Coordinates of N, CA and C in Angstrom, one line a residue:
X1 N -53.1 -279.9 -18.2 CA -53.4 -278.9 -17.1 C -54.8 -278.5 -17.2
X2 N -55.7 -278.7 -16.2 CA -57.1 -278.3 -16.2 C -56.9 -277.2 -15.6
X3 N -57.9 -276.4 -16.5 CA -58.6 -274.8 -15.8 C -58.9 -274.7 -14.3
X4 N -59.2 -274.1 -13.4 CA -59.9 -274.2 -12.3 C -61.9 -273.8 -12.9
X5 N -62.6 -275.0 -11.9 CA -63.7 -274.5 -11.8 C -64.8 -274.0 -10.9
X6 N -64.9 -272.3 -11.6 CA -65.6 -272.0 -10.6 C -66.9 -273.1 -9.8
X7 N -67.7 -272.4 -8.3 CA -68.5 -272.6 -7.7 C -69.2 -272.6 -8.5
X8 N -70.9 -273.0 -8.7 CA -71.7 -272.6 -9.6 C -72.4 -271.4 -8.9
X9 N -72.4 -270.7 -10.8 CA -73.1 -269.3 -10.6 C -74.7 -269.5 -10.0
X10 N -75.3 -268.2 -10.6 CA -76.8 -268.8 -10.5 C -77.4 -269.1 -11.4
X11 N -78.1 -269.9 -11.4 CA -79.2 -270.7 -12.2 C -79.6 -270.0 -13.3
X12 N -79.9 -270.2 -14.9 CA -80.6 -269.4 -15.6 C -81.9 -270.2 -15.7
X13 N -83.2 -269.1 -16.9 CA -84.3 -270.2 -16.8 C -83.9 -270.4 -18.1
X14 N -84.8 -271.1 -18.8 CA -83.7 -271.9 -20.0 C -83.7 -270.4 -21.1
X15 N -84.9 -269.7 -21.0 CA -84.6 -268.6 -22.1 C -83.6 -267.9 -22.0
X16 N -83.3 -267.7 -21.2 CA -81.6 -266.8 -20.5 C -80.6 -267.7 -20.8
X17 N -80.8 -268.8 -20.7 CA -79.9 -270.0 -21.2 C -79.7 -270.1 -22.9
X18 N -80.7 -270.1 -23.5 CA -80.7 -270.2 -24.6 C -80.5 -269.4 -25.7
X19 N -80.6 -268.2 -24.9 CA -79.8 -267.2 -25.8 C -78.6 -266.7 -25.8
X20 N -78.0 -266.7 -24.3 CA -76.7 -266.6 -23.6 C -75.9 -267.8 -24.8
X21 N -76.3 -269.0 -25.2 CA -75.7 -269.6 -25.8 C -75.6 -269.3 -27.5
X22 N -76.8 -269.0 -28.2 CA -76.7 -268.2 -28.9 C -76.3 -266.6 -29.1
X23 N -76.2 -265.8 -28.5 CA -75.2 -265.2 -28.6 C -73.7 -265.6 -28.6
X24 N -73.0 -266.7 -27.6 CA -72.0 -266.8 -27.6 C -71.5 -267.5 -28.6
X25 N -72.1 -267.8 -29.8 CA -71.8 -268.7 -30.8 C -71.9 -267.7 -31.8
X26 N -72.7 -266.5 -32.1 CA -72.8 -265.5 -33.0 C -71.8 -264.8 -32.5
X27 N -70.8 -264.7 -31.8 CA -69.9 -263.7 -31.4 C -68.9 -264.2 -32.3
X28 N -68.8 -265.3 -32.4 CA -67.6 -266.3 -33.8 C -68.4 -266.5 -35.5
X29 N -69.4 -266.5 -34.9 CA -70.3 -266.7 -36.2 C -71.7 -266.0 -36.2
X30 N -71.4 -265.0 -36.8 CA -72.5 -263.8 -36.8 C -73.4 -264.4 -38.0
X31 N -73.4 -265.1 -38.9 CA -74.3 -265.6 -39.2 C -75.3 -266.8 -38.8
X32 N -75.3 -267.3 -38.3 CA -75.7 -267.8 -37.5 C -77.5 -267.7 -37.0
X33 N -78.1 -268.5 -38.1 CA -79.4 -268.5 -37.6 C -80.4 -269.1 -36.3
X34 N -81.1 -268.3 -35.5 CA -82.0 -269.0 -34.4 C -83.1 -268.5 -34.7
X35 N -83.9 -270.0 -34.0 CA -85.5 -269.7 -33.9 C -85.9 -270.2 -33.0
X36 N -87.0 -269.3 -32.5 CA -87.6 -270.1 -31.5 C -88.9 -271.3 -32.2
X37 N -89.1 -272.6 -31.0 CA -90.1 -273.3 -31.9 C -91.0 -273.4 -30.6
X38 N -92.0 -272.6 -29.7 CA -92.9 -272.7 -28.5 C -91.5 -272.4 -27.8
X39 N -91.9 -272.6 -26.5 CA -91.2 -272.5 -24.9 C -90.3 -273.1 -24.7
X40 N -90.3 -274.2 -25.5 CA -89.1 -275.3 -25.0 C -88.2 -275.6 -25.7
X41 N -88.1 -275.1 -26.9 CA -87.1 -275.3 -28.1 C -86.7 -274.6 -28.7
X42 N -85.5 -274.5 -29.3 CA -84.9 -273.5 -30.0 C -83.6 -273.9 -30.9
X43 N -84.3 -273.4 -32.1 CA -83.1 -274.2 -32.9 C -82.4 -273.0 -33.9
X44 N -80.6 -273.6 -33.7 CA -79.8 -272.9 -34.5 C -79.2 -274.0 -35.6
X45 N -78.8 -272.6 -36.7 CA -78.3 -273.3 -38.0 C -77.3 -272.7 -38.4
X46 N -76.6 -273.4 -38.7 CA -75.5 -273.3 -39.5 C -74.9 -273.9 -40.8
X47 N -74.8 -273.5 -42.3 CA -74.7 -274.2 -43.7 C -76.0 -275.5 -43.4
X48 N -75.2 -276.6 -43.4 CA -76.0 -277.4 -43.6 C -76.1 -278.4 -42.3
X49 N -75.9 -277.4 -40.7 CA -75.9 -278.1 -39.4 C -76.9 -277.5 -38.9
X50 N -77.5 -278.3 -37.5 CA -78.4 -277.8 -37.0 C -78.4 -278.1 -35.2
X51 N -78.3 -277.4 -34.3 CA -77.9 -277.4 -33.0 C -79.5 -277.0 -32.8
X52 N -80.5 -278.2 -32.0 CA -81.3 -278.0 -30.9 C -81.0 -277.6 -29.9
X53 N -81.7 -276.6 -28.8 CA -81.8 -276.3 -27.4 C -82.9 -276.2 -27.0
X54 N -83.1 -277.4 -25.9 CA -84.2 -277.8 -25.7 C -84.4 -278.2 -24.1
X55 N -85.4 -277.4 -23.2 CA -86.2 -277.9 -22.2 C -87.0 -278.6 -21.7
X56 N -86.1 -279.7 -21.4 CA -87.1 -281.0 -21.7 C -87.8 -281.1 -19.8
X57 N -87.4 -280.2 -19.2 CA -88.0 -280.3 -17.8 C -87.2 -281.2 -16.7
X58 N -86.6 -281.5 -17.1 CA -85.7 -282.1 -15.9 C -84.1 -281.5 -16.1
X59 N -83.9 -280.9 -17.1 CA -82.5 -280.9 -17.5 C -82.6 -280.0 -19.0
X60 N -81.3 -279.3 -19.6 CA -81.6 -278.0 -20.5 C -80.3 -279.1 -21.6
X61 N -81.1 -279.7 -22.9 CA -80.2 -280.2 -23.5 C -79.9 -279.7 -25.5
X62 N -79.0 -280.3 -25.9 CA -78.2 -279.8 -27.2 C -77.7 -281.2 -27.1
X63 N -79.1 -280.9 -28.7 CA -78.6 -282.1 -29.4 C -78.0 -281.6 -30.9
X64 N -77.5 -282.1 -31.7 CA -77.3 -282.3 -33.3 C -77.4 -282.9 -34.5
X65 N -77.3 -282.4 -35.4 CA -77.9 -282.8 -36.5 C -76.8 -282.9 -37.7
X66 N -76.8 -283.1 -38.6 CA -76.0 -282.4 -40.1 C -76.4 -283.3 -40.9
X67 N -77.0 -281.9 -42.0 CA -77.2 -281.9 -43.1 C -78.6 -282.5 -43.3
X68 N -79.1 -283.7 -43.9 CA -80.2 -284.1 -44.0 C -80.8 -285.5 -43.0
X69 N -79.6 -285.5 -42.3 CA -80.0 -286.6 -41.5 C -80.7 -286.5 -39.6
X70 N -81.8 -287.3 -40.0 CA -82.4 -286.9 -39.3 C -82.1 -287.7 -38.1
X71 N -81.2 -288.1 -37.6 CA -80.5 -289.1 -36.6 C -79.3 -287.9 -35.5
X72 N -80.2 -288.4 -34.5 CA -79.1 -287.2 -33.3 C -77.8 -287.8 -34.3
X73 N -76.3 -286.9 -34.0 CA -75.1 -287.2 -33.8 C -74.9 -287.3 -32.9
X74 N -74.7 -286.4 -31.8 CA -74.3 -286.3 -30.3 C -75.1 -285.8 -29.6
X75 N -75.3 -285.3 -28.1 CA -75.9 -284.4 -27.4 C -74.9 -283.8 -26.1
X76 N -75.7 -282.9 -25.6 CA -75.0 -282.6 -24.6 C -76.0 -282.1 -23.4
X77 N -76.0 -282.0 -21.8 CA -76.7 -281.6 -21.1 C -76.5 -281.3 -20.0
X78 N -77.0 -280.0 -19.7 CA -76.9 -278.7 -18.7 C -77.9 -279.7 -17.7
X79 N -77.7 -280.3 -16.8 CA -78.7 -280.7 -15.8 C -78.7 -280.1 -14.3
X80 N -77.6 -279.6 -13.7 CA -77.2 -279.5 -12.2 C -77.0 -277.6 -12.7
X81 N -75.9 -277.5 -13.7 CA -75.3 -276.1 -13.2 C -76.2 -274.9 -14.0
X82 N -76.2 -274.9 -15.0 CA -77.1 -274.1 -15.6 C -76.8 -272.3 -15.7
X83 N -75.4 -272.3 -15.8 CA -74.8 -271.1 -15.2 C -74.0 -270.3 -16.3
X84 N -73.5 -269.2 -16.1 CA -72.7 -268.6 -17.2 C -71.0 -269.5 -17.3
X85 N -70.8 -270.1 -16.4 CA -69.3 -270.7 -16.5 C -69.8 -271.9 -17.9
X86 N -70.6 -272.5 -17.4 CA -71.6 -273.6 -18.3 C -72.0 -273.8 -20.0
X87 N -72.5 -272.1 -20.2 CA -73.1 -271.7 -21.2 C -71.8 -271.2 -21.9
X88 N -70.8 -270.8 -21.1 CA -69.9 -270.1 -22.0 C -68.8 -272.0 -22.9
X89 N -68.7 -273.2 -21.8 CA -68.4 -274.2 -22.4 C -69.5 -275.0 -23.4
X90 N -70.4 -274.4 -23.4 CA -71.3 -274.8 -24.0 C -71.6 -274.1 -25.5
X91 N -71.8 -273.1 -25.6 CA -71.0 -272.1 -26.7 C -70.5 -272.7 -27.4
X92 N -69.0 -272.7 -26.9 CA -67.7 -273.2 -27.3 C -67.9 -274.8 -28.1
X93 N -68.9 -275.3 -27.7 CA -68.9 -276.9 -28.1 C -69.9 -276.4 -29.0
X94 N -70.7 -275.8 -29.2 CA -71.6 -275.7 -30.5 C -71.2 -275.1 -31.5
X95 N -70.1 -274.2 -31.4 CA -69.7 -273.7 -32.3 C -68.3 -274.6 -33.2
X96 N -67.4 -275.5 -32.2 CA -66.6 -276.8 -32.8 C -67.5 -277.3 -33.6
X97 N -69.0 -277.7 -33.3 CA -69.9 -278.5 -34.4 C -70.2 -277.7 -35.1
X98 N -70.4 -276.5 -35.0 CA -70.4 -275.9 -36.5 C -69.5 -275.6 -37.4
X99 N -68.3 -275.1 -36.7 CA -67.2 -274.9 -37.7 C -65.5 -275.5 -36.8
X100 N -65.0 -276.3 -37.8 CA -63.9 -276.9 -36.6 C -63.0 -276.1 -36.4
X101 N -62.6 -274.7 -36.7 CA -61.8 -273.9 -36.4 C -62.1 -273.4 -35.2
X102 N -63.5 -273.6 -34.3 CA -63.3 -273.3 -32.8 C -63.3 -274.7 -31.8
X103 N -63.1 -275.7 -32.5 CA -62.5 -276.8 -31.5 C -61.4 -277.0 -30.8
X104 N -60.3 -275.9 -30.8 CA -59.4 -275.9 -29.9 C -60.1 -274.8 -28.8
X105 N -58.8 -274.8 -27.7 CA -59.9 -274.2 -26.6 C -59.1 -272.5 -26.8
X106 N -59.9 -271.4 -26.9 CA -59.7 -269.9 -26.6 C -58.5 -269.6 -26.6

């Protein structure tokens, strides 16, 4: 059974984006470190994971990391909607990669 999906909201710019996501991941995991790295990047940590958010100018993407390897795992990217319906599934999948007790859905 799929959810219904909203219309898309409005647009964020990626800093509205990027925090809206970090908060939504510190709401399960309040420890949860972010930093900004300049305008276009921003990186969160968790133990020994690391979730990029990053404005690469065409599209707002999250990549991954763990532990000491310096090879993406996966990515993921916000290109069209950029919206709170977006950021809130987006959240949700950052926080499955941090800890697998939020990989089922809400």
């Amino acid at each position: 059974m799929r959810s219904e999906i909203p219309p898309p909201g409005p647009a964020m710019t990626f800093d509205v984006w990027a925090r809206a996501i970090v908060d939504g991941v510190r709401t399960r995991l309040p420890d949860v470190r972010a930093v900004r790295k300049g305008p276009r990047l921003v990186i969160i940590r968790h133990a020994d994971r690391e979730a990029q958010l990053v404005d690469d100018g065409g599209a707002f993407c999250i990549s991954f990391r763990a532990g000491d390897c310096a090879i993406t795992m996966s990515g993921l990217v916000d290109r069209d909607r950029r919206d709170a319906f977006t950021v809130r599934n987006l959240a949700h999948s950052v926080l499955g990669f941090f800890d697998a007790r939020f990989t089922l859905p809400d």
